[in-house]
GROMACS .gro file of C-alpha atoms in nm:
model
  272
    1MET     CA    1  -0.526   2.033  -0.400
    2ARG     CA    2  -0.273   1.746  -0.442
    3PHE     CA    3  -0.019   1.938  -0.195
    4LEU     CA    4  -0.292   1.996   0.044
    5ARG     CA    5  -0.395   1.621   0.022
    6LEU     CA    6  -0.032   1.516   0.089
    7VAL     CA    7  -0.009   1.743   0.384
    8ASN     CA    8  -0.349   1.591   0.503
    9ILE     CA    9  -0.241   1.229   0.453
   10LEU     CA   10   0.095   1.299   0.654
   11SER     CA   11  -0.123   1.457   0.935
   12ILE     CA   12   0.092   1.779   0.927
   13ASP     CA   13  -0.217   1.993   0.923
   14VAL     CA   14  -0.327   1.796   1.232
   15ALA     CA   15  -0.007   1.859   1.402
   16LEU     CA   16   0.024   2.231   1.323
   17GLY     CA   17  -0.349   2.274   1.414
   18ALA     CA   18  -0.281   2.136   1.775
   19ALA     CA   19   0.024   2.385   1.800
   20ALA     CA   20  -0.208   2.676   1.680
   21LEU     CA   21  -0.479   2.603   1.916
   22ALA     CA   22  -0.253   2.565   2.218
   23ILE     CA   23  -0.120   2.928   2.122
   24VAL     CA   24  -0.470   3.068   2.088
   25LEU     CA   25  -0.574   2.910   2.421
   26ALA     CA   26  -0.279   3.045   2.594
   27ARG     CA   27  -0.357   3.412   2.447
   28LEU     CA   28  -0.707   3.370   2.534
   29TRP     CA   29  -0.629   3.276   2.898
   30ASN     CA   30  -0.343   3.549   2.920
   31ILE     CA   31  -0.094   3.264   2.984
   32GLN     CA   32   0.265   3.300   2.853
   33LEU     CA   33   0.368   2.961   2.697
   34PRO     CA   34   0.749   2.882   2.644
   35LEU     CA   35   0.835   2.913   2.282
   36THR     CA   36   0.932   2.551   2.261
   37VAL     CA   37   0.592   2.440   2.371
   38PRO     CA   38   0.410   2.463   2.031
   39PRO     CA   39   0.680   2.294   1.817
   40MET     CA   40   0.730   2.026   2.069
   41LEU     CA   41   0.340   1.973   2.059
   42ALA     CA   42   0.323   1.958   1.684
   43MET     CA   43   0.601   1.717   1.674
   44ILE     CA   44   0.457   1.493   1.953
   45VAL     CA   45   0.101   1.499   1.783
   46TRP     CA   46   0.253   1.405   1.441
   47VAL     CA   47   0.427   1.109   1.596
   48ILE     CA   48   0.145   0.985   1.753
   49TYR     CA   49  -0.087   1.016   1.457
   50THR     CA   50   0.175   0.875   1.239
   51PHE     CA   51   0.218   0.568   1.464
   52ASP     CA   52  -0.142   0.522   1.462
   53HIS     CA   53  -0.172   0.517   1.073
   54ILE     CA   54   0.112   0.304   1.027
   55LYS     CA   55  -0.041   0.046   1.277
   56ASP     CA   56  -0.362   0.071   1.104
   57ALA     CA   57  -0.181   0.023   0.751
   58ARG     CA   58   0.002  -0.289   0.874
   59ASP     CA   59  -0.336  -0.443   1.041
   60THR     CA   60  -0.567  -0.395   0.740
   61LYS     CA   61  -0.723  -0.689   0.590
   62MET     CA   62  -0.754  -0.558   0.238
   63PRO     CA   63  -0.463  -0.332   0.141
   64GLY     CA   64  -0.497  -0.062  -0.107
   65LEU     CA   65  -0.851   0.076  -0.036
   66SER     CA   66  -0.752   0.376   0.182
   67SER     CA   67  -0.510   0.611   0.035
   68ARG     CA   68  -0.383   0.735   0.373
   69ARG     CA   69  -0.316   0.356   0.495
   70ASN     CA   70  -0.172   0.277   0.164
   71PHE     CA   71   0.079   0.566   0.186
   72HIS     CA   72   0.187   0.470   0.527
   73ARG     CA   73   0.222   0.115   0.432
   74THR     CA   74   0.456   0.214   0.128
   75TYR     CA   75   0.663   0.448   0.326
   76TYR     CA   76   0.664   0.321   0.675
   77ARG     CA   77   1.021   0.300   0.694
   78PRO     CA   78   1.115   0.662   0.633
   79LEU     CA   79   0.824   0.774   0.840
   80VAL     CA   80   0.950   0.571   1.146
   81LEU     CA   81   1.284   0.712   1.097
   82VAL     CA   82   1.131   1.071   1.087
   83SER     CA   83   0.930   0.987   1.383
   84ILE     CA   84   1.231   0.878   1.574
   85LEU     CA   85   1.420   1.199   1.481
   86MET     CA   86   1.091   1.404   1.616
   87LEU     CA   87   1.119   1.209   1.941
   88ILE     CA   88   1.485   1.294   1.991
   89ILE     CA   89   1.423   1.651   1.918
   90SER     CA   90   1.129   1.664   2.153
   91GLY     CA   91   1.352   1.478   2.425
   92VAL     CA   92   1.624   1.768   2.398
   93LEU     CA   93   1.345   2.033   2.407
   94LEU     CA   94   1.204   1.878   2.725
   95PHE     CA   95   1.496   2.038   2.922
   96THR     CA   96   1.362   2.363   2.826
   97LEU     CA   97   1.018   2.309   2.991
   98PRO     CA   98   0.895   2.396   3.344
   99LEU     CA   99   0.887   2.116   3.563
  100ARG     CA  100   0.506   2.127   3.618
  101LEU     CA  101   0.463   2.075   3.236
  102VAL     CA  102   0.699   1.800   3.228
  103LEU     CA  103   0.481   1.604   3.505
  104PHE     CA  104   0.166   1.695   3.317
  105GLY     CA  105   0.311   1.570   3.009
  106SER     CA  106   0.439   1.250   3.146
  107ALA     CA  107   0.089   1.175   3.306
  108LEU     CA  108  -0.069   1.235   2.959
  109SER     CA  109   0.205   1.017   2.786
  110CYS     CA  110   0.108   0.738   3.030
  111LEU     CA  111  -0.264   0.795   2.932
  112VAL     CA  112  -0.156   0.778   2.564
  113MET     CA  113   0.039   0.456   2.621
  114ALA     CA  114  -0.253   0.301   2.791
  115TYR     CA  115  -0.491   0.373   2.533
  116TYR     CA  116  -0.277   0.222   2.239
  117PHE     CA  117  -0.210  -0.077   2.481
  118SER     CA  118  -0.570  -0.146   2.526
  119LEU     CA  119  -0.644  -0.085   2.159
  120TYR     CA  120  -0.394  -0.296   1.996
  121PHE     CA  121  -0.315  -0.564   2.254
  122LEU     CA  122  -0.650  -0.598   2.464
  123LYS     CA  123  -0.849  -0.515   2.162
  124THR     CA  124  -1.089  -0.293   2.383
  125GLY     CA  125  -1.201   0.057   2.326
  126ILE     CA  126  -1.223   0.032   1.949
  127SER     CA  127  -1.575   0.115   1.932
  128VAL     CA  128  -1.505   0.429   2.109
  129LYS     CA  129  -1.191   0.527   1.938
  130GLU     CA  130  -1.322   0.864   1.821
  131VAL     CA  131  -1.408   0.956   2.175
  132SER     CA  132  -1.060   0.836   2.302
  133ILE     CA  133  -0.874   1.026   2.055
  134ALA     CA  134  -1.072   1.360   2.106
  135LEU     CA  135  -1.001   1.348   2.449
  136LEU     CA  136  -0.638   1.291   2.418
  137TYR     CA  137  -0.612   1.563   2.135
  138THR     CA  138  -0.787   1.807   2.358
  139ALA     CA  139  -0.564   1.717   2.668
  140GLY     CA  140  -0.269   1.744   2.452
  141ILE     CA  141  -0.357   2.115   2.331
  142VAL     CA  142  -0.465   2.245   2.690
  143ILE     CA  143  -0.191   2.079   2.895
  144GLY     CA  144   0.064   2.350   2.803
  145PRO     CA  145  -0.136   2.659   2.893
  146LEU     CA  146  -0.296   2.482   3.205
  147ALA     CA  147   0.069   2.392   3.340
  148CYS     CA  148   0.212   2.736   3.258
  149GLY     CA  149  -0.042   2.955   3.428
  150THR     CA  150  -0.372   2.995   3.587
  151PRO     CA  151  -0.659   3.005   3.341
  152PRO     CA  152  -0.956   3.232   3.374
  153ASP     CA  153  -1.302   3.157   3.515
  154GLY     CA  154  -1.504   2.949   3.262
  155PHE     CA  155  -1.192   2.796   3.098
  156LEU     CA  156  -1.376   2.461   3.120
  157ILE     CA  157  -1.604   2.563   2.865
  158HIS     CA  158  -1.349   2.623   2.615
  159ILE     CA  159  -1.210   2.286   2.680
  160ILE     CA  160  -1.546   2.127   2.633
  161GLN     CA  161  -1.587   2.309   2.299
  162LEU     CA  162  -1.249   2.197   2.177
  163PHE     CA  163  -1.356   1.838   2.281
  164LEU     CA  164  -1.685   1.871   2.091
  165LEU     CA  165  -1.519   2.002   1.782
  166ALA     CA  166  -1.251   1.754   1.768
  167PHE     CA  167  -1.507   1.456   1.841
  168ASN     CA  168  -1.734   1.606   1.569
  169ASN     CA  169  -1.438   1.607   1.310
  170LEU     CA  170  -1.344   1.252   1.390
  171ILE     CA  171  -1.705   1.139   1.361
  172LEU     CA  172  -1.741   1.317   1.032
  173PHE     CA  173  -1.409   1.145   0.892
  174SER     CA  174  -1.540   0.800   1.010
  175TRP     CA  175  -1.868   0.848   0.847
  176PHE     CA  176  -1.703   0.920   0.529
  177ASP     CA  177  -1.457   0.628   0.568
  178ARG     CA  178  -1.709   0.398   0.687
  179ASP     CA  179  -1.734   0.155   0.386
  180VAL     CA  180  -1.335   0.138   0.337
  181ASP     CA  181  -1.306   0.092   0.737
  182VAL     CA  182  -1.552  -0.203   0.729
  183LYS     CA  183  -1.372  -0.368   0.412
  184GLU     CA  184  -1.025  -0.322   0.582
  185GLY     CA  185  -1.167  -0.468   0.924
  186PHE     CA  186  -1.171  -0.151   1.128
  187THR     CA  187  -1.482  -0.051   1.327
  188GLY     CA  188  -1.601   0.260   1.546
  189ILE     CA  189  -1.891   0.457   1.658
  190ILE     CA  190  -2.028   0.489   1.309
  191GLN     CA  191  -2.050   0.103   1.276
  192ARG     CA  192  -2.191   0.072   1.629
  193VAL     CA  193  -2.479   0.339   1.589
  194GLY     CA  194  -2.552   0.289   1.221
  195GLN     CA  195  -2.526   0.503   0.915
  196ILE     CA  196  -2.864   0.688   0.953
  197ASN     CA  197  -2.816   0.760   1.348
  198SER     CA  198  -2.464   0.857   1.290
  199ARG     CA  199  -2.567   1.114   1.010
  200ARG     CA  200  -2.827   1.259   1.257
  201LEU     CA  201  -2.538   1.290   1.502
  202LEU     CA  202  -2.345   1.477   1.231
  203LEU     CA  203  -2.604   1.729   1.207
  204ALA     CA  204  -2.681   1.748   1.587
  205LEU     CA  205  -2.334   1.792   1.714
  206PRO     CA  206  -2.260   2.108   1.503
  207ALA     CA  207  -2.601   2.243   1.577
  208PHE     CA  208  -2.551   2.216   1.956
  209GLN     CA  209  -2.201   2.370   1.915
  210ILE     CA  210  -2.366   2.659   1.747
  211PHE     CA  211  -2.621   2.705   2.012
  212LEU     CA  212  -2.352   2.688   2.278
  213ALA     CA  213  -2.135   2.942   2.118
  214GLY     CA  214  -2.405   3.164   2.026
  215SER     CA  215  -2.530   3.167   2.373
  216LEU     CA  216  -2.194   3.250   2.517
  217LEU     CA  217  -2.153   3.524   2.247
  218ILE     CA  218  -2.477   3.695   2.363
  219SER     CA  219  -2.363   3.666   2.714
  220GLY     CA  220  -2.026   3.851   2.618
  221PHE     CA  221  -1.804   3.533   2.705
  222PHE     CA  222  -1.493   3.598   2.479
  223PRO     CA  223  -1.717   3.712   2.197
  224VAL     CA  224  -1.447   3.685   1.902
  225PHE     CA  225  -1.364   3.346   2.007
  226GLU     CA  226  -1.714   3.228   2.015
  227MET     CA  227  -1.800   3.381   1.681
  228ILE     CA  228  -1.497   3.188   1.524
  229TRP     CA  229  -1.626   2.864   1.717
  230MET     CA  230  -1.972   2.931   1.554
  231LEU     CA  231  -1.811   2.936   1.218
  232MET     CA  232  -1.611   2.630   1.265
  233ALA     CA  233  -1.921   2.451   1.391
  234ALA     CA  234  -2.129   2.555   1.089
  235ILE     CA  235  -1.867   2.450   0.852
  236LEU     CA  236  -1.880   2.117   0.964
  237ILE     CA  237  -2.255   2.085   0.878
  238PHE     CA  238  -2.206   2.102   0.504
  239PRO     CA  239  -2.022   1.786   0.440
  240ALA     CA  240  -2.313   1.587   0.581
  241LEU     CA  241  -2.569   1.776   0.394
  242SER     CA  242  -2.382   1.738   0.054
  243PRO     CA  243  -2.153   1.429   0.084
  244VAL     CA  244  -2.092   1.366  -0.285
  245TYR     CA  245  -1.917   1.691  -0.345
  246TRP     CA  246  -1.708   1.682  -0.011
  247GLU     CA  247  -1.617   1.320  -0.051
  248ALA     CA  248  -1.447   1.405  -0.396
  249GLY     CA  249  -1.078   1.451  -0.338
  250SER     CA  250  -1.128   1.409   0.031
  251ARG     CA  251  -1.232   1.758   0.070
  252TYR     CA  252  -1.400   1.682   0.394
  253ARG     CA  253  -1.063   1.609   0.553
  254ILE     CA  254  -0.871   1.874   0.416
  255VAL     CA  255  -1.154   2.136   0.535
  256GLY     CA  256  -1.200   1.952   0.873
  257ASP     CA  257  -0.834   1.966   0.963
  258ALA     CA  258  -0.785   2.315   0.831
  259LEU     CA  259  -1.077   2.450   1.058
  260PHE     CA  260  -0.822   2.434   1.370
  261PHE     CA  261  -0.625   2.729   1.203
  262LEU     CA  262  -0.915   2.949   1.240
  263PRO     CA  263  -0.883   3.066   1.574
  264LEU     CA  264  -0.513   3.151   1.509
  265ALA     CA  265  -0.618   3.359   1.186
  266ALA     CA  266  -0.858   3.540   1.422
  267LEU     CA  267  -0.576   3.606   1.675
  268LEU     CA  268  -0.359   3.735   1.404
  269PHE     CA  269  -0.618   4.015   1.300
  270SER     CA  270  -0.792   4.096   1.629
  271SER     CA  271  -0.772   4.063   2.007
  272LEU     CA  272  -0.942   3.766   2.148
   0.00000   0.00000   0.00000
């Protein structure tokens, strides 16, 4: 469990999960991804998340409350060095990508920089941080498959489902971290809508996703994928129902981020 917690604190699971989902979507849409896309995506996602955690760790008003921010505050120098190395490797891999993907990636990079500029310098968008991160995370995953081929009809449904799950995950994390976030000077949707309404949202979001995936499953729309998506959404309900158990050892984070590997597991054992 300690190893899994360290992997989670370092956002390694988030980065690998993004790469795994890009592979799954490409397979689902019958698109051939260049071999360098998944590792490059994983490195870029890791750098973005690490930068975000380092910035939060240095901005906190009460150091020591969050183990994640405390870790990034303590080891920020080696983390910065590793981030620079990741960016250098990504820059080299850039020359292996199709021009269209490079252009798409450049546009997304501009959006990421604009987001962080507004967040940390203009101090806007803080209350909708979860929405922004979910959108950028979703865009980062789908940009490879979209740039490398033509997706099938109905592909937008998959993108919406991915966004909803990512947003659900972020809301779940923020709900569990709400007290620490307030003490350390961070706010988000949870503080904006209140604890009671946010818990209702945590129950309504996965319920809607289960309904959507179930409806698509019945209609025969990528049935194996929708079965997996129903399972992923269902798992996200449990932390909100029994928060004491899931808060211990940050189980909610470990399971929440590990969810994104389920579609890849399905890919390995069946044909999506």
